[in-house]
Structure formats: structure tokens, C-alpha cells
Tab-separated table of C-alpha atoms and ligand atoms in Angstrom:
chain	number	residue	atom	x	y	z
A	1	MET	CA	44.947	-31.862	1.955
A	2	VAL	CA	45.640	-29.845	5.108
A	3	VAL	CA	45.072	-26.656	3.140
A	4	VAL	CA	41.744	-27.935	1.783
A	5	VAL	CA	40.534	-28.948	5.246
A	6	ALA	CA	41.613	-25.584	6.653
A	7	LEU	CA	39.801	-23.800	3.845
A	8	LEU	CA	36.677	-25.833	4.480
A	9	LEU	CA	36.842	-24.971	8.171
A	10	VAL	CA	37.200	-21.274	7.386
A	11	CYS	CA	34.226	-21.442	5.002
A	12	ALA	CA	32.129	-23.252	7.607
A	13	ALA	CA	33.067	-20.640	10.205
A	14	ILE	CA	32.066	-17.804	7.853
A	15	ALA	CA	28.821	-19.547	6.942
A	16	SER	CA	27.874	-20.017	10.566
A	17	ALA	CA	28.659	-16.367	11.343
A	18	VAL	CA	26.386	-15.078	8.570
A	19	PRO	CA	22.827	-15.450	9.875
A	20	VAL	CA	20.553	-17.216	7.420
A	21	PRO	CA	17.228	-15.359	7.550
A	22	THR	CA	14.523	-17.616	8.881
A	23	HIS	CA	10.967	-16.919	7.885
A	24	VAL	CA	8.299	-16.364	10.491
A	25	ARG	CA	5.805	-19.225	10.206
A	26	PHE	CA	2.015	-19.072	10.270
A	27	ASP	CA	1.129	-22.709	10.918
A	28	GLY	CA	-2.527	-23.011	11.798
A	29	HIS	CA	-3.103	-19.255	11.623
A	30	GLN	CA	-6.577	-18.613	10.301
A	31	VAL	CA	-8.088	-15.516	8.770
A	32	LEU	CA	-11.624	-15.128	10.034
A	33	ARG	CA	-14.363	-12.906	8.697
A	34	ILE	CA	-16.744	-11.349	11.201
A	35	THR	CA	-19.726	-9.166	10.309
A	36	PRO	CA	-21.528	-7.478	13.205
A	37	GLN	CA	-25.301	-7.492	12.764
A	38	THR	CA	-26.334	-5.122	15.564
A	39	GLU	CA	-24.907	-2.085	17.312
A	40	VAL	CA	-24.188	-4.188	20.384
A	41	GLN	CA	-22.162	-6.590	18.225
A	42	GLU	CA	-20.413	-3.664	16.546
A	43	LYS	CA	-19.335	-2.450	20.017
A	44	ALA	CA	-18.214	-5.928	21.044
A	45	LEU	CA	-16.062	-6.205	17.923
A	46	GLN	CA	-14.521	-2.782	18.628
A	47	ASP	CA	-13.765	-4.041	22.133
A	48	LEU	CA	-12.028	-7.114	20.686
A	49	ARG	CA	-10.099	-4.852	18.306
A	50	TRP	CA	-8.950	-2.149	20.685
A	51	ASN	CA	-8.683	-3.988	24.019
A	52	HIS	CA	-7.695	-7.573	23.217
A	53	THR	CA	-5.630	-7.419	20.029
A	54	VAL	CA	-2.056	-7.084	21.252
A	55	ALA	CA	-2.412	-9.520	24.174
A	56	ASN	CA	-3.734	-12.218	21.829
A	57	GLY	CA	-1.474	-11.536	18.839
A	58	LEU	CA	-4.436	-10.707	16.591
A	59	ASP	CA	-3.748	-9.038	13.276
A	60	TRP	CA	-6.635	-7.171	11.650
A	61	TRP	CA	-6.406	-7.530	7.890
A	62	LEU	CA	-9.558	-5.459	7.567
A	63	GLU	CA	-10.401	-3.370	10.611
A	64	PRO	CA	-13.883	-3.569	12.126
A	65	SER	CA	-16.134	-0.642	11.295
A	66	TYR	CA	-19.921	-0.590	11.242
A	67	VAL	CA	-22.998	-2.816	11.440
A	68	GLY	CA	-23.220	-4.975	8.319
A	69	ARG	CA	-19.577	-4.384	7.338
A	70	ARG	CA	-17.156	-7.261	7.329
A	71	ALA	CA	-13.914	-7.325	9.298
A	72	ASP	CA	-11.064	-9.807	8.722
A	73	VAL	CA	-8.660	-10.922	11.409
A	74	ARG	CA	-5.664	-13.272	11.456
A	75	VAL	CA	-5.865	-15.433	14.548
A	76	PRO	CA	-2.894	-17.503	15.716
A	77	PRO	CA	-3.737	-20.996	17.082
A	78	SER	CA	-2.945	-19.813	20.622
A	79	ALA	CA	-5.770	-17.231	20.461
A	80	MET	CA	-8.379	-19.346	18.716
A	81	SER	CA	-10.312	-20.449	21.787
A	82	PHE	CA	-10.271	-16.914	23.241
A	83	VAL	CA	-11.666	-15.466	20.011
A	84	ASP	CA	-14.251	-18.246	19.698
A	85	SER	CA	-15.589	-17.679	23.206
A	86	PHE	CA	-15.440	-13.884	22.833
A	87	LEU	CA	-17.500	-14.052	19.661
A	88	SER	CA	-20.039	-16.527	20.991
A	89	ALA	CA	-20.477	-14.470	24.175
A	90	ALA	CA	-21.431	-11.577	21.892
A	91	GLY	CA	-23.676	-13.812	19.772
A	92	MET	CA	-21.437	-13.402	16.735
A	93	SER	CA	-20.263	-15.978	14.268
A	94	SER	CA	-17.284	-16.022	11.961
A	95	SER	CA	-16.414	-17.657	8.699
A	96	VAL	CA	-12.998	-18.959	7.746
A	97	MET	CA	-11.451	-17.070	4.834
A	98	ILE	CA	-8.037	-18.743	5.072
A	99	ALA	CA	-7.822	-22.039	6.960
A	100	ASN	CA	-4.039	-22.317	7.245
A	101	LEU	CA	-2.049	-19.253	6.304
A	102	GLN	CA	1.252	-21.137	6.279
A	103	ALA	CA	0.073	-23.237	3.318
A	104	LEU	CA	-0.681	-20.087	1.322
A	105	VAL	CA	2.640	-18.478	2.270
A	106	GLU	CA	4.517	-21.612	1.194
A	107	GLY	CA	2.601	-21.807	-2.075
A	108	GLU	CA	3.579	-18.232	-2.818
A	109	ARG	CA	7.203	-18.881	-1.914
A	110	SER	CA	7.557	-21.867	-4.215
A	111	GLN	CA	6.002	-19.842	-7.031
A	112	LEU	CA	8.511	-17.038	-6.370
A	113	LYS	CA	11.391	-19.496	-6.453
A	114	ALA	CA	10.309	-20.861	-9.809
A	115	ALA	CA	9.919	-17.334	-11.210
A	116	LYS	CA	13.392	-16.396	-9.965
A	117	ALA	CA	14.936	-19.480	-11.585
A	118	ASP	CA	13.255	-18.443	-14.844
A	119	ARG	CA	14.632	-14.932	-14.576
A	120	LYS	CA	18.158	-16.315	-14.303
A	121	VAL	CA	17.835	-17.492	-17.884
A	122	GLY	CA	17.258	-13.902	-18.901
A	123	ARG	CA	13.564	-13.042	-18.853
A	124	GLY	CA	14.376	-9.595	-17.440
A	125	PHE	CA	11.930	-7.483	-15.432
A	126	ASN	CA	8.443	-8.887	-15.749
A	127	LEU	CA	5.349	-6.983	-14.775
A	128	ASP	CA	3.502	-10.224	-14.054
A	129	GLU	CA	5.650	-11.108	-11.053
A	130	TYR	CA	6.327	-9.799	-7.584
A	131	HIS	CA	9.827	-8.370	-7.261
A	132	GLU	CA	12.329	-7.907	-4.486
A	133	LEU	CA	13.349	-4.336	-3.672
A	134	ASP	CA	16.758	-4.612	-5.385
A	135	GLU	CA	15.179	-5.697	-8.644
A	136	ILE	CA	12.702	-2.817	-8.475
A	137	LEU	CA	15.409	-0.243	-7.792
A	138	ASN	CA	17.578	-1.640	-10.610
A	139	TYR	CA	14.596	-1.420	-12.946
A	140	LEU	CA	13.919	2.210	-11.987
A	141	GLU	CA	17.562	3.134	-12.454
A	142	LEU	CA	17.492	1.933	-16.060
A	143	LEU	CA	14.469	4.013	-17.042
A	144	PRO	CA	16.278	7.342	-17.627
A	145	VAL	CA	18.613	5.481	-20.000
A	146	GLU	CA	15.737	3.892	-21.872
A	147	TYR	CA	13.631	7.073	-21.924
A	148	PRO	CA	16.071	9.987	-21.950
A	149	GLY	CA	14.369	13.357	-21.735
A	150	LEU	CA	11.244	11.762	-20.290
A	151	VAL	CA	12.252	10.056	-17.046
A	152	THR	CA	14.366	11.351	-14.189
A	153	LEU	CA	15.211	9.612	-10.934
A	154	LEU	CA	14.214	11.314	-7.701
A	155	PRO	CA	16.136	10.222	-4.643
A	156	ILE	CA	13.514	11.102	-2.033
A	157	GLY	CA	15.637	10.103	0.941
A	158	LYS	CA	16.916	7.188	2.989
A	159	SER	CA	14.953	4.775	5.153
A	160	TYR	CA	15.654	3.987	8.797
A	161	GLU	CA	17.865	1.076	7.717
A	162	GLY	CA	19.612	3.243	5.135
A	163	ARG	CA	17.902	2.077	1.965
A	164	GLN	CA	17.094	4.416	-0.904
A	165	ILE	CA	13.544	5.690	-1.231
A	166	LEU	CA	13.486	6.100	-4.987
A	167	ALA	CA	10.816	7.766	-7.106
A	168	VAL	CA	10.757	8.662	-10.776
A	169	LYS	CA	9.376	11.692	-12.559
A	170	ILE	CA	7.829	11.454	-16.000
A	171	SER	CA	7.836	14.821	-17.676
A	172	THR	CA	8.289	16.220	-21.155
A	173	GLY	CA	9.611	19.466	-19.632
A	174	ALA	CA	8.315	22.855	-18.697
A	175	SER	CA	4.955	24.073	-19.901
A	176	ASN	CA	5.302	26.555	-22.750
A	177	THR	CA	1.747	27.828	-22.547
A	178	SER	CA	1.835	29.303	-19.064
A	179	ASN	CA	4.267	30.412	-16.403
A	180	LEU	CA	2.686	28.033	-13.956
A	181	ALA	CA	4.218	24.567	-13.566
A	182	LYS	CA	2.197	21.763	-15.135
A	183	PRO	CA	-0.229	20.070	-12.781
A	184	ALA	CA	1.668	17.418	-10.831
A	185	PHE	CA	0.196	13.960	-10.264
A	186	TRP	CA	1.745	11.759	-7.553
A	187	ILE	CA	1.252	8.022	-7.046
A	188	ASP	CA	2.896	5.989	-4.297
A	189	GLY	CA	2.763	2.302	-3.490
A	190	GLY	CA	4.084	0.013	-0.804
A	191	ILE	CA	3.449	2.230	2.215
A	192	HIS	CA	2.311	-0.965	3.941
A	193	ALA	CA	4.956	-3.619	3.463
A	194	ARG	CA	2.828	-6.728	3.007
A	195	GLU	CA	0.524	-5.274	0.356
A	196	TRP	CA	2.656	-6.587	-2.508
A	197	ILE	CA	0.098	-5.954	-5.221
A	198	SER	CA	0.521	-2.230	-4.553
A	199	PRO	CA	4.142	-1.807	-5.770
A	200	ALA	CA	3.417	-4.309	-8.576
A	201	THR	CA	0.467	-2.207	-9.772
A	202	VAL	CA	2.309	1.088	-9.448
A	203	LEU	CA	5.149	-0.401	-11.530
A	204	TYR	CA	2.595	-1.513	-14.103
A	205	ILE	CA	1.190	2.021	-14.339
A	206	LEU	CA	4.670	3.528	-14.630
A	207	THR	CA	5.694	1.070	-17.335
A	208	GLU	CA	2.538	1.499	-19.403
A	209	LEU	CA	2.671	5.302	-19.238
A	210	LEU	CA	6.133	5.109	-20.778
A	211	ALA	CA	5.445	2.286	-23.219
A	212	GLN	CA	2.251	3.873	-24.570
A	213	TYR	CA	3.576	7.427	-24.787
A	214	GLY	CA	3.517	8.475	-28.416
A	215	SER	CA	1.065	5.763	-29.479
A	216	ASP	CA	-1.977	5.846	-27.177
A	217	PRO	CA	-3.690	9.266	-27.478
A	218	VAL	CA	-4.828	9.512	-23.831
A	219	VAL	CA	-1.449	8.455	-22.441
A	220	THR	CA	0.319	10.852	-24.810
A	221	LYS	CA	-1.934	13.696	-23.725
A	222	VAL	CA	-1.583	13.145	-19.978
A	223	VAL	CA	2.162	12.629	-20.202
A	224	ASN	CA	2.485	15.817	-22.247
A	225	GLU	CA	0.322	17.887	-19.943
A	226	LEU	CA	1.219	16.608	-16.471
A	227	ASP	CA	4.311	16.125	-14.375
A	228	ILE	CA	3.904	12.577	-13.072
A	229	TYR	CA	5.691	11.453	-9.923
A	230	ILE	CA	5.786	7.749	-9.084
A	231	LEU	CA	7.155	6.127	-5.934
A	232	PRO	CA	6.664	2.343	-6.214
A	233	VAL	CA	7.934	1.400	-2.737
A	234	PHE	CA	7.432	3.911	0.071
A	235	ASN	CA	8.197	1.628	3.030
A	236	VAL	CA	11.377	0.043	1.694
A	237	ASP	CA	12.608	-1.496	4.968
A	238	GLY	CA	9.249	-3.079	5.652
A	239	TYR	CA	9.067	-4.416	2.101
A	240	VAL	CA	12.471	-6.112	2.363
A	241	TYR	CA	11.414	-7.534	5.730
A	242	THR	CA	8.327	-9.145	4.162
A	243	TRP	CA	10.560	-10.892	1.632
A	244	GLU	CA	13.261	-11.987	4.051
A	245	THR	CA	11.603	-12.563	7.402
A	246	ASN	CA	7.927	-11.889	7.995
A	247	ARG	CA	5.496	-11.943	5.064
A	248	MET	CA	2.858	-10.254	7.231
A	249	TRP	CA	4.882	-7.163	8.209
A	250	ARG	CA	3.046	-3.852	7.725
A	251	LYS	CA	4.880	-1.030	9.508
A	252	THR	CA	8.268	0.646	9.248
A	253	ARG	CA	11.276	-1.023	10.914
A	254	SER	CA	12.348	1.612	13.441
A	255	PRO	CA	12.668	0.511	17.070
A	256	ASN	CA	10.404	1.915	19.778
A	257	ARG	CA	11.660	3.333	23.058
A	258	GLY	CA	10.522	1.261	26.023
A	259	SER	CA	9.139	-1.559	23.881
A	260	THR	CA	10.482	-4.624	22.135
A	261	CYS	CA	7.913	-4.113	19.373
A	262	VAL	CA	9.259	-2.600	16.185
A	263	GLY	CA	7.782	-0.153	13.720
A	264	THR	CA	5.229	2.588	13.220
A	265	ASP	CA	2.302	2.577	10.830
A	266	PRO	CA	3.356	5.168	8.234
A	267	ASN	CA	-0.295	5.690	7.312
A	268	ARG	CA	-1.002	6.901	10.849
A	269	ASN	CA	2.158	8.995	11.140
A	270	PHE	CA	1.258	12.024	8.993
A	271	ASP	CA	0.631	15.342	10.677
A	272	ASN	CA	-3.102	15.681	10.175
A	273	HIS	CA	-5.186	14.917	13.272
A	274	TRP	CA	-2.266	12.729	14.271
A	275	GLY	CA	-2.911	10.312	17.120
A	276	GLU	CA	-6.683	10.547	17.059
A	277	VAL	CA	-9.290	8.042	15.848
A	278	GLY	CA	-8.506	4.620	14.317
A	279	ALA	CA	-4.889	4.566	15.395
A	280	SER	CA	-3.074	3.103	18.367
A	281	GLY	CA	-0.610	4.477	20.907
A	282	ASP	CA	0.710	0.968	21.555
A	283	PRO	CA	3.969	0.233	19.692
A	284	CYS	CA	2.894	-3.426	19.489
A	285	ASP	CA	-0.248	-2.542	17.528
A	286	GLU	CA	-0.202	-2.649	13.713
A	287	THR	CA	-1.703	0.853	13.635
A	288	PHE	CA	0.808	2.445	16.033
A	289	TYR	CA	0.854	6.152	15.196
A	290	GLY	CA	4.456	6.607	16.341
A	291	PRO	CA	6.004	8.710	19.101
A	292	SER	CA	5.188	11.933	17.244
A	293	ALA	CA	3.816	13.063	13.902
A	294	PHE	CA	6.426	12.450	11.208
A	295	SER	CA	8.586	10.517	13.659
A	296	GLU	CA	9.504	8.162	10.810
A	297	VAL	CA	12.323	9.148	8.508
A	298	GLU	CA	10.323	7.719	5.578
A	299	THR	CA	7.175	9.791	6.212
A	300	ARG	CA	9.374	12.850	6.792
A	301	ALA	CA	11.235	12.318	3.524
A	302	VAL	CA	8.098	11.791	1.448
A	303	SER	CA	6.136	14.637	3.035
A	304	ASP	CA	9.086	17.039	2.683
A	305	TYR	CA	9.322	16.099	-0.961
A	306	LEU	CA	5.582	16.495	-1.540
A	307	LYS	CA	5.690	19.986	-0.010
A	308	ARG	CA	8.226	21.075	-2.622
A	309	ILE	CA	6.372	19.840	-5.722
A	310	PRO	CA	5.003	22.842	-7.601
A	311	ASN	CA	1.309	22.732	-8.501
A	312	LEU	CA	0.659	19.326	-6.887
A	313	SER	CA	-2.865	18.563	-8.082
A	314	ALA	CA	-3.450	14.867	-7.391
A	315	TYR	CA	-2.160	12.456	-4.769
A	316	TYR	CA	-2.742	8.680	-4.863
A	317	ASN	CA	-1.800	6.326	-2.041
A	318	ILE	CA	-2.119	2.722	-3.217
A	319	HIS	CA	-2.908	-0.137	-0.802
A	320	SER	CA	-4.556	-3.525	-0.743
A	321	TYR	CA	-6.985	-5.132	-0.181
A	322	SER	CA	-10.814	-4.679	-0.330
A	323	GLN	CA	-11.484	-3.027	-3.732
A	324	LEU	CA	-12.254	0.444	-2.429
A	325	TYR	CA	-11.624	3.932	-3.814
A	326	LEU	CA	-11.437	6.379	-0.919
A	327	SER	CA	-11.441	10.150	-0.616
A	328	PRO	CA	-10.947	12.420	2.424
A	329	TRP	CA	-11.649	12.527	5.230
A	330	GLY	CA	-10.394	9.583	7.226
A	331	TRP	CA	-10.472	11.418	10.547
A	332	THR	CA	-14.081	12.636	10.494
A	333	PRO	CA	-17.325	11.447	8.925
A	334	ASN	CA	-18.087	15.063	7.960
A	335	ARG	CA	-18.008	15.730	4.244
A	336	PRO	CA	-15.121	17.885	3.018
A	337	PRO	CA	-15.707	20.975	0.844
A	338	ASN	CA	-14.748	19.142	-2.361
A	339	TYR	CA	-17.021	16.159	-1.747
A	340	PRO	CA	-19.036	16.625	-4.988
A	341	GLU	CA	-15.870	16.767	-7.124
A	342	HIS	CA	-14.420	13.746	-5.327
A	343	MET	CA	-17.557	11.740	-5.967
A	344	ASP	CA	-17.624	12.842	-9.602
A	345	LEU	CA	-14.020	11.817	-10.242
A	346	MET	CA	-14.432	8.530	-8.358
A	347	THR	CA	-17.669	7.639	-10.190
A	348	LYS	CA	-15.911	8.044	-13.549
A	349	SER	CA	-12.686	6.409	-12.483
A	350	VAL	CA	-14.397	3.363	-10.926
A	351	ALA	CA	-16.572	2.962	-14.045
A	352	ALA	CA	-13.440	2.832	-16.208
A	353	LEU	CA	-11.913	0.247	-13.865
A	354	LYS	CA	-15.044	-1.910	-14.019
A	355	GLY	CA	-15.061	-1.580	-17.800
A	356	ILE	CA	-11.930	-3.739	-18.113
A	357	TYR	CA	-12.874	-6.990	-16.302
A	358	GLY	CA	-16.100	-6.099	-14.486
A	359	THR	CA	-14.351	-5.749	-11.114
A	360	ASP	CA	-16.530	-3.967	-8.564
A	361	TYR	CA	-15.177	-1.196	-6.377
A	362	GLU	CA	-17.038	0.712	-3.708
A	363	PHE	CA	-16.132	4.354	-3.298
A	364	GLY	CA	-16.681	7.288	-0.982
A	365	PRO	CA	-15.022	9.122	1.899
A	366	SER	CA	-12.610	6.939	3.905
A	367	SER	CA	-14.146	7.381	7.314
A	368	THR	CA	-17.549	6.040	6.317
A	369	THR	CA	-16.555	3.746	3.434
A	370	ILE	CA	-13.787	1.740	5.126
A	371	TYR	CA	-13.327	2.921	8.747
A	372	PRO	CA	-12.154	6.061	10.560
A	373	THR	CA	-8.385	6.684	10.608
A	374	SER	CA	-6.202	9.644	11.529
A	375	GLY	CA	-2.706	10.679	10.479
A	376	GLY	CA	-3.265	9.307	6.974
A	377	THR	CA	-1.276	10.460	3.954
A	378	ASP	CA	-4.294	11.584	1.933
A	379	ASP	CA	-5.853	13.579	4.785
A	380	TRP	CA	-2.528	15.376	5.073
A	381	THR	CA	-2.129	16.131	1.355
A	382	TYR	CA	-5.753	17.285	1.231
A	383	GLY	CA	-5.884	19.177	4.514
A	384	ASN	CA	-2.345	20.523	4.790
A	385	LEU	CA	-1.183	20.821	1.175
A	386	ASN	CA	-4.583	21.621	-0.358
A	387	VAL	CA	-4.266	18.871	-2.926
A	388	VAL	CA	-7.933	18.688	-3.887
A	389	HIS	CA	-7.723	15.259	-5.500
A	390	SER	CA	-6.189	13.139	-2.744
A	391	TYR	CA	-7.211	9.476	-2.760
A	392	CYS	CA	-6.468	6.089	-1.320
A	393	ILE	CA	-7.124	2.966	-3.378
A	394	GLU	CA	-7.457	-0.502	-1.858
A	395	LEU	CA	-6.699	-2.917	-4.703
A	396	ARG	CA	-7.826	-6.544	-5.173
A	397	ASP	CA	-9.118	-8.801	-3.807
A	398	THR	CA	-12.112	-8.810	-1.444
A	399	GLY	CA	-10.517	-11.282	0.949
A	400	LYS	CA	-10.153	-14.686	-0.675
A	401	TYR	CA	-6.365	-14.304	-0.695
A	402	GLY	CA	-6.062	-10.888	0.971
A	403	PHE	CA	-2.429	-9.772	1.021
A	404	LEU	CA	-1.346	-12.995	-0.707
A	405	LEU	CA	-2.893	-12.150	-4.050
A	406	PRO	CA	-1.794	-14.796	-6.589
A	407	VAL	CA	0.561	-13.698	-9.357
A	408	ASP	CA	-1.997	-14.406	-12.066
A	409	GLN	CA	-3.953	-11.406	-10.769
A	410	ILE	CA	-1.063	-8.945	-11.067
A	411	LEU	CA	-1.609	-7.996	-14.729
A	412	PRO	CA	-5.426	-7.830	-14.520
A	413	THR	CA	-5.135	-5.652	-11.392
A	414	GLY	CA	-2.574	-3.508	-13.195
A	415	SER	CA	-4.636	-2.972	-16.322
A	416	GLU	CA	-7.912	-2.168	-14.580
A	417	THR	CA	-6.186	0.192	-12.132
A	418	PHE	CA	-4.351	1.856	-15.010
A	419	ALA	CA	-7.717	2.516	-16.666
A	420	ALA	CA	-8.936	4.178	-13.457
A	421	ILE	CA	-5.788	6.280	-13.113
A	422	LYS	CA	-5.888	7.450	-16.738
A	423	VAL	CA	-9.402	8.783	-16.162
A	424	ALA	CA	-8.216	10.599	-13.040
A	425	MET	CA	-5.257	12.047	-14.942
A	426	GLU	CA	-7.481	13.371	-17.703
A	427	TYR	CA	-9.940	14.659	-15.113
A	428	ILE	CA	-7.452	16.988	-13.471
A	429	LEU	CA	-6.144	18.503	-16.704
A	430	PRO	CA	-6.763	22.233	-16.978
A	431	GLN	CA	-8.901	21.731	-20.132
A	432	ARG	CA	-10.877	18.761	-18.973
A	433	ARG	CA	-12.193	16.464	-21.688
A	434	VAL	CA	-13.851	13.815	-19.462
B	1	0X9	O1	-5.776	1.260	7.401
B	1	0X9	C1	-5.207	1.749	6.425
B	1	0X9	O2	-4.185	2.419	6.516
B	1	0X9	C2	-5.796	1.493	5.030
B	1	0X9	N1	-6.189	0.117	4.900
B	1	0X9	S1	-5.061	-1.076	4.874
B	1	0X9	O3	-5.733	-2.344	4.974
B	1	0X9	N2	-4.341	-1.053	3.455
B	1	0X9	O4	-4.114	-0.840	5.892
B	1	0X9	C3	-7.001	2.375	4.830
B	1	0X9	C4	-6.770	3.812	5.063
B	1	0X9	C5	-8.043	4.606	4.991
B	1	0X9	N3	-7.851	5.934	5.470
B	1	0X9	C6	-7.406	6.928	4.680
B	1	0X9	N4	-7.228	6.736	3.410
B	1	0X9	N5	-7.144	8.084	5.212
B	2	ZN	ZN1	-2.415	-0.514	3.471
């Protein structure tokens, strides 16, 4: 009896010492949509964005840009009256996209729980679910066993918190028709932690490329003729943090000197026009560009790896949401030298995407199609590595669920995006057939 009681006490002591992660709550947080109708309103919205965001705890799900273009912002209850009066002073109205974010977060969590219970009875890795980082890494590690001679694991580096940044390479081996390496095609997902549909879609693409190799003629051709590099989760620490603590986390998880705010936006941390337009110097802002270009161990690891890939011919950086297909530049509205080719590839790729379920995507250069940004991955691969076909895709949806895209949209998003990517893969082949 004494032993049992003592054991219980020891267990209780251990349990109390191990912190149970508590989830950040979003009770009463609303996501509002605001569309400026005049240039004066556009300026007022920029003022709200760049001068009142951190103080009011605003979180821009879709940054403000131009007259007639929507912007989405998460507003905590404490900031609601400030935002209301700010908008009415500028003669602007808003519509409610999400009335209570906490309800959506809880709905997602109970769905995840049910899916996890199902998996325990042996359903394995399912493409129609969102997965925790461990499950994704375990899945990747099995691929070279399942597809020997086709898949190799690429340990790109370690994150700030020491996690593996793991990519895979799909390749049938060296080209035997030329001395030049095959064209390399890179896709990464999960650079922004909360955009869960991004890793899910990248995993879909990876899986289908392997599953359809040898049966589908287009897949067989692109797999034979390209070296394909796939990194499903770029920002691993952030991704884990969205699962364990804060579903709305975006940035990395490295601390900032002189601030209690954590993290840098990895898509503002690349060394191309770093620290310029559409990025913040405030560590508490979601678009903090970091203390220096490539300050983040994750952006350093990925960029160092990209530099070493022979014949890198296409770079894809996958985000959500808004249904946009974006080409360089982000930092300037000026058209880059390859603008006609970019538009040609995007026209064909977006048409293939639409051909699956009729989903509409807008496309064009980042700066004018979404909003200006600097220090972005694709500007760096295009401008610094001369990767002509460097793109950023913003997946589903257009704002009904935003980052909380329901699981029943994972497979449709995967298959339409796969159609778009296959067209891009064929497009960059040396003997183009598209
Ligand atoms: O702001 C971003 O980093 C991207 N949007 S997101 O909502 N996923 O955060 C858009 C980036 C556009 N700029 C470039 N592609 N350079
Ligand atoms: Zn993003």
C-alpha cells in the first residue's frame, strides 16, 4: 500500500513537472475583409497595416495592397472598437469572413483527434489528412525503402530548435545523353507554419509522382528527364508550434535580441533586396525581416543547399491562401526580363489547374498581383541564382476558411495543383512538348 501511494506521488510529481502544452485561444477573434475603394482609403489601410498593427495585435491574413483589392485581417476582441472607428473615420466598411475563430480552430482539432484515433487502427499515412511533423518525417524516411533507386533523402540541415529539415530527391540517375546534369526542379512547402495545406499538397505531389511513375506517360517522362527536389516542411519549428501551441503561428521560432517577440518571417529573410518594401523591422510584426539577411538557420540551410544544386531550372515556393500563381518580382513592379516566358508558363499551368475542378487562379508578377514584398525566396532564386522559372503559389481558398482549410479540400487541392505542376515540369524540359 505504502509503495503504491509512493509510486502515485512520484508519478504525480513527474506529471506536474512535464508542462502540458496549452493552446493559444482565439475566442471572439474575427477575420474581417476590407476592400479600399479610393486611393485615400488605400493609404488609410496602409496606415492601419504599418502603424497600428503591433500595438493592436492585428494579424494580416492577406496584406492590404491596392484600390479594389481585398485585405483580410484577424482582429482580437480587444482591438475591435479601435478597428471599427479607424475604418469608419476613413469611410471604409468591412465584412466578417470568420465570426469566431476559436470555433473553427476547435472544429479542426476535434476532426484531427478523430483522424488520429482512426490511424491507430492502422490506416497508415493518408494524403487526405493533415499530419504532424513526426509523421511526415517518418513517411519521408520510408520512401527510399519503397522506391529504391528512385528516392534519396536529403538532410538539408537543422532548425533553430534542432529539428531535421528533410527533403527528398526523385531521380532515375545521371543523364546519359549529355554531360550536363538534368534540369533540377525544386518544390518547397511549409515556409509559413500555419499554411497547413501547403505541406499537405507538396506531399500529395511527391506521392503521386512516385505512384504514377511507370504508368502515367507525363509523370514517367518528367521523372525520367528531371531531378526533382521536394521539401515538404521548410519551417519545421513553426509547424510543430502550430500543432502544439499556436495554430496561427507564421514565422520561425528563433528569439529576437531586445524583444520578447519570437521569430522571423523566412519569406522576408532571403538576401535579395532584403529589408526593403513589404517587410517589417519590428520583431513583433508577422513580416519581420530578421536582424540580417539569412539570419535564420533554416533560410541559410535551404539557400546553401539550393546554391549547390546543379542546373537548377525551376523553383516553387508553396503557400496559402488566395489562389494566386506568382512570378518575380516581389520587390519592384517593374517587369523582369523573362516576363513573357513567365506569363506563358503560368497561363498554361493555371489552365491545367482549372481543368480539374474549375478552380480559378489569378496570376502575374508578385508585386502587382498580390502586394510588394522583399527578401522573398523566389526573388532570390530568380535574381541571385538565375533560376528563370521561380514561382510562388498561394493555394486554396479565397478566404472562407483561410488557413483553416477543411480536410475535405486536401485531395482536390492536391490533384489540381499536381496538374499545374506537371505542366510546369513538362514546360521546362529541354525538348518542350507543351
Ligand atoms: O506574404 C507572403 O510571404 C506571401 N503570402 S502569405 O499569405 N502566404 O504569407 C506572398 C509572397 C509574395 N511575394 C513573393 N512571392 N516574392
Ligand atoms: Zn505564406
